[in-house]
Amino acid sequence: MKTYSAKPGEITREWYVVDAEGKTLGRLATQIADVLRGKRKAAYTPHVDTGDFVVVVNAEKIHVTGDKLAQKRYWRHSGYPGGIKSRTLAEMLERRPEEVIRKAVKGMLPRNRLARQQLTKLKVYAGPEHPHQAQQPQPMEIQT
């Protein structure tokens, strides 16, 4: 028996919508990463992008455990000597809540070109509205 290997032209992509209100950040991100990679499909192939699109709404209402709002830091560097800057999770949620979920999901994907391609299928919005109604996204079940 031969092992099935998905071809890029044979893949059908679904659209899912996730309401992040009250969900724990890490648990939500792992399940979104699995859908983006296509690991929930029988035709999963590691070297082909078999994943689906995921639309996340209410990113500003995400939940974290412990004292992460004050202690978790996001670092970035300008490229110049001494150009490192940081923000806490609370500051990030206030300024750019979409970036918190995007960075959490990105950290759960491999570090290669395929993962960067898969990350483009993630659409994150701070509020309850999104412009993807024409794609008829289905609600995605999140196990807690």
mmCIF file of C-alpha atoms in Angstrom:
data_model
loop_
_atom_site.group_PDB
_atom_site.id
_atom_site.type_symbol
_atom_site.label_atom_id
_atom_site.label_comp_id
_atom_site.label_asym_id
_atom_site.label_seq_id
_atom_site.Cartn_x
_atom_site.Cartn_y
_atom_site.Cartn_z
ATOM 1 C CA MET A 1 0.000 0.000 0.000
ATOM 2 C CA LYS A 2 1.333 3.431 -0.933
ATOM 3 C CA THR A 3 1.341 6.421 1.374
ATOM 4 C CA TYR A 4 -0.901 9.238 0.168
ATOM 5 C CA SER A 5 0.848 12.554 -0.406
ATOM 6 C CA ALA A 6 -1.323 15.622 -0.969
ATOM 7 C CA LYS A 7 -0.611 17.794 -4.025
ATOM 8 C CA PRO A 8 -1.055 21.594 -3.791
ATOM 9 C CA GLY A 9 -3.796 21.566 -6.455
ATOM 10 C CA GLU A 10 -5.906 18.904 -4.703
ATOM 11 C CA ILE A 11 -6.370 20.768 -1.426
ATOM 12 C CA THR A 12 -9.756 22.225 -0.475
ATOM 13 C CA ARG A 13 -9.557 24.999 2.076
ATOM 14 C CA GLU A 14 -12.262 25.725 4.643
ATOM 15 C CA TRP A 15 -12.786 28.972 6.551
ATOM 16 C CA TYR A 16 -13.267 28.887 10.319
ATOM 17 C CA VAL A 17 -14.158 31.678 12.730
ATOM 18 C CA VAL A 18 -13.055 31.624 16.376
ATOM 19 C CA ASP A 19 -14.381 33.873 19.123
ATOM 20 C CA ALA A 20 -11.429 34.483 21.454
ATOM 21 C CA GLU A 21 -13.499 36.084 24.216
ATOM 22 C CA GLY A 22 -12.624 34.434 27.536
ATOM 23 C CA LYS A 23 -10.342 31.817 25.930
ATOM 24 C CA THR A 24 -6.882 31.099 27.354
ATOM 25 C CA LEU A 25 -4.192 32.433 25.009
ATOM 26 C CA GLY A 26 -1.887 29.402 24.764
ATOM 27 C CA ARG A 27 -4.626 26.784 24.513
ATOM 28 C CA LEU A 28 -6.343 28.762 21.779
ATOM 29 C CA ALA A 29 -3.071 29.287 19.877
ATOM 30 C CA THR A 30 -2.174 25.571 19.807
ATOM 31 C CA GLN A 31 -5.518 24.633 18.281
ATOM 32 C CA ILE A 32 -5.332 27.451 15.716
ATOM 33 C CA ALA A 33 -1.803 26.335 14.759
ATOM 34 C CA ASP A 34 -3.045 22.775 14.182
ATOM 35 C CA VAL A 35 -5.791 23.999 11.832
ATOM 36 C CA LEU A 36 -3.390 26.296 9.932
ATOM 37 C CA ARG A 37 -0.974 23.388 9.381
ATOM 38 C CA GLY A 38 -3.767 20.999 8.370
ATOM 39 C CA LYS A 39 -3.029 18.462 11.107
ATOM 40 C CA ARG A 40 -6.743 17.849 11.689
ATOM 41 C CA LYS A 41 -7.167 16.531 8.128
ATOM 42 C CA ALA A 42 -6.679 12.969 6.973
ATOM 43 C CA ALA A 43 -4.717 14.249 3.956
ATOM 44 C CA TYR A 44 -2.084 16.004 6.112
ATOM 45 C CA THR A 45 1.286 16.107 4.377
ATOM 46 C CA PRO A 46 4.217 17.675 6.268
ATOM 47 C CA HIS A 47 5.820 19.407 3.276
ATOM 48 C CA VAL A 48 2.585 20.763 1.703
ATOM 49 C CA ASP A 49 0.338 23.536 3.006
ATOM 50 C CA THR A 50 -2.864 21.550 3.615
ATOM 51 C CA GLY A 51 -4.293 23.884 6.268
ATOM 52 C CA ASP A 52 -7.439 25.986 6.438
ATOM 53 C CA PHE A 53 -8.104 29.688 6.970
ATOM 54 C CA VAL A 54 -8.830 30.874 10.518
ATOM 55 C CA VAL A 55 -10.516 34.172 11.407
ATOM 56 C CA VAL A 56 -10.127 35.193 15.062
ATOM 57 C CA VAL A 57 -12.476 37.845 16.470
ATOM 58 C CA ASN A 58 -12.515 39.570 19.898
ATOM 59 C CA ALA A 59 -8.731 39.285 20.258
ATOM 60 C CA GLU A 60 -8.764 42.080 22.838
ATOM 61 C CA LYS A 61 -10.814 39.919 25.239
ATOM 62 C CA ILE A 62 -8.308 37.074 25.483
ATOM 63 C CA HIS A 63 -7.635 35.542 28.908
ATOM 64 C CA VAL A 64 -4.289 34.604 30.470
ATOM 65 C CA THR A 65 -3.521 32.793 33.708
ATOM 66 C CA GLY A 66 -1.328 33.883 36.577
ATOM 67 C CA ASP A 67 0.405 37.271 36.572
ATOM 68 C CA LYS A 68 1.263 37.187 32.861
ATOM 69 C CA LEU A 69 -0.383 40.555 32.153
ATOM 70 C CA ALA A 70 2.367 42.262 34.153
ATOM 71 C CA GLN A 71 5.258 39.795 33.792
ATOM 72 C CA LYS A 72 5.171 38.519 30.195
ATOM 73 C CA ARG A 73 7.269 40.731 27.925
ATOM 74 C CA TYR A 74 7.452 41.080 24.159
ATOM 75 C CA TRP A 75 10.891 42.100 22.876
ATOM 76 C CA ARG A 76 11.906 43.733 19.614
ATOM 77 C CA HIS A 77 15.146 45.204 18.311
ATOM 78 C CA SER A 78 15.663 48.126 15.950
ATOM 79 C CA GLY A 79 18.909 46.718 14.583
ATOM 80 C CA TYR A 80 21.044 49.455 16.132
ATOM 81 C CA PRO A 81 23.297 48.994 19.176
ATOM 82 C CA GLY A 82 21.226 49.405 22.324
ATOM 83 C CA GLY A 83 18.031 49.399 20.253
ATOM 84 C CA ILE A 84 16.148 46.720 22.202
ATOM 85 C CA LYS A 85 12.655 47.609 23.382
ATOM 86 C CA SER A 86 10.046 45.689 25.314
ATOM 87 C CA ARG A 87 6.378 45.845 26.214
ATOM 88 C CA THR A 88 4.328 43.887 28.706
ATOM 89 C CA LEU A 89 1.363 41.777 27.675
ATOM 90 C CA ALA A 90 -1.022 44.368 29.150
ATOM 91 C CA GLU A 91 0.532 47.109 26.985
ATOM 92 C CA MET A 92 0.367 44.898 23.889
ATOM 93 C CA LEU A 93 -3.304 44.092 24.499
ATOM 94 C CA GLU A 94 -4.007 47.802 24.850
ATOM 95 C CA ARG A 95 -2.101 48.874 21.714
ATOM 96 C CA ARG A 96 -2.235 45.934 19.265
ATOM 97 C CA PRO A 97 -4.280 42.963 20.567
ATOM 98 C CA GLU A 98 -4.166 41.217 17.162
ATOM 99 C CA GLU A 99 -0.391 40.952 17.438
ATOM 100 C CA VAL A 100 -0.596 38.984 20.716
ATOM 101 C CA ILE A 101 -2.511 36.105 19.106
ATOM 102 C CA ARG A 102 -0.465 36.254 15.890
ATOM 103 C CA LYS A 103 2.824 35.983 17.818
ATOM 104 C CA ALA A 104 1.492 33.141 19.987
ATOM 105 C CA VAL A 105 0.432 31.134 16.921
ATOM 106 C CA LYS A 106 3.675 31.949 15.077
ATOM 107 C CA GLY A 107 5.677 30.559 17.988
ATOM 108 C CA MET A 108 3.841 27.234 17.653
ATOM 109 C CA LEU A 109 4.656 26.814 13.956
ATOM 110 C CA PRO A 110 7.973 25.521 12.615
ATOM 111 C CA ARG A 111 10.642 28.033 11.617
ATOM 112 C CA ASN A 112 10.631 27.679 7.830
ATOM 113 C CA ARG A 113 9.148 29.036 4.594
ATOM 114 C CA LEU A 114 6.127 26.744 4.754
ATOM 115 C CA ALA A 115 5.157 28.046 8.204
ATOM 116 C CA ARG A 116 5.420 31.657 7.006
ATOM 117 C CA GLN A 117 3.066 30.748 4.160
ATOM 118 C CA GLN A 118 0.665 29.044 6.578
ATOM 119 C CA LEU A 119 0.657 32.072 8.891
ATOM 120 C CA THR A 120 -0.781 34.220 6.082
ATOM 121 C CA LYS A 121 -4.027 32.195 6.432
ATOM 122 C CA LEU A 122 -4.542 33.585 9.944
ATOM 123 C CA LYS A 123 -6.761 36.689 10.124
ATOM 124 C CA VAL A 124 -7.022 38.331 13.561
ATOM 125 C CA TYR A 125 -9.368 41.188 14.524
ATOM 126 C CA ALA A 126 -9.585 43.036 17.848
ATOM 127 C CA GLY A 127 -13.364 43.471 17.814
ATOM 128 C CA PRO A 128 -16.340 41.265 16.910
ATOM 129 C CA GLU A 129 -16.509 42.371 13.231
ATOM 130 C CA HIS A 130 -14.555 40.858 10.306
ATOM 131 C CA PRO A 131 -14.705 41.379 6.507
ATOM 132 C CA HIS A 132 -14.776 37.664 5.593
ATOM 133 C CA GLN A 133 -18.536 37.019 5.562
ATOM 134 C CA ALA A 134 -18.426 36.203 1.827
ATOM 135 C CA GLN A 135 -16.292 33.123 2.557
ATOM 136 C CA GLN A 136 -19.014 31.799 4.920
ATOM 137 C CA PRO A 137 -16.709 30.809 7.785
ATOM 138 C CA GLN A 138 -17.940 28.035 10.066
ATOM 139 C CA PRO A 139 -17.539 28.305 13.840
ATOM 140 C CA MET A 140 -14.572 26.278 15.070
ATOM 141 C CA GLU A 141 -14.889 24.153 18.194
ATOM 142 C CA ILE A 142 -12.221 24.993 20.788
ATOM 143 C CA GLN A 143 -11.524 22.302 23.380
ATOM 144 C CA THR A 144 -10.823 23.792 26.785
#
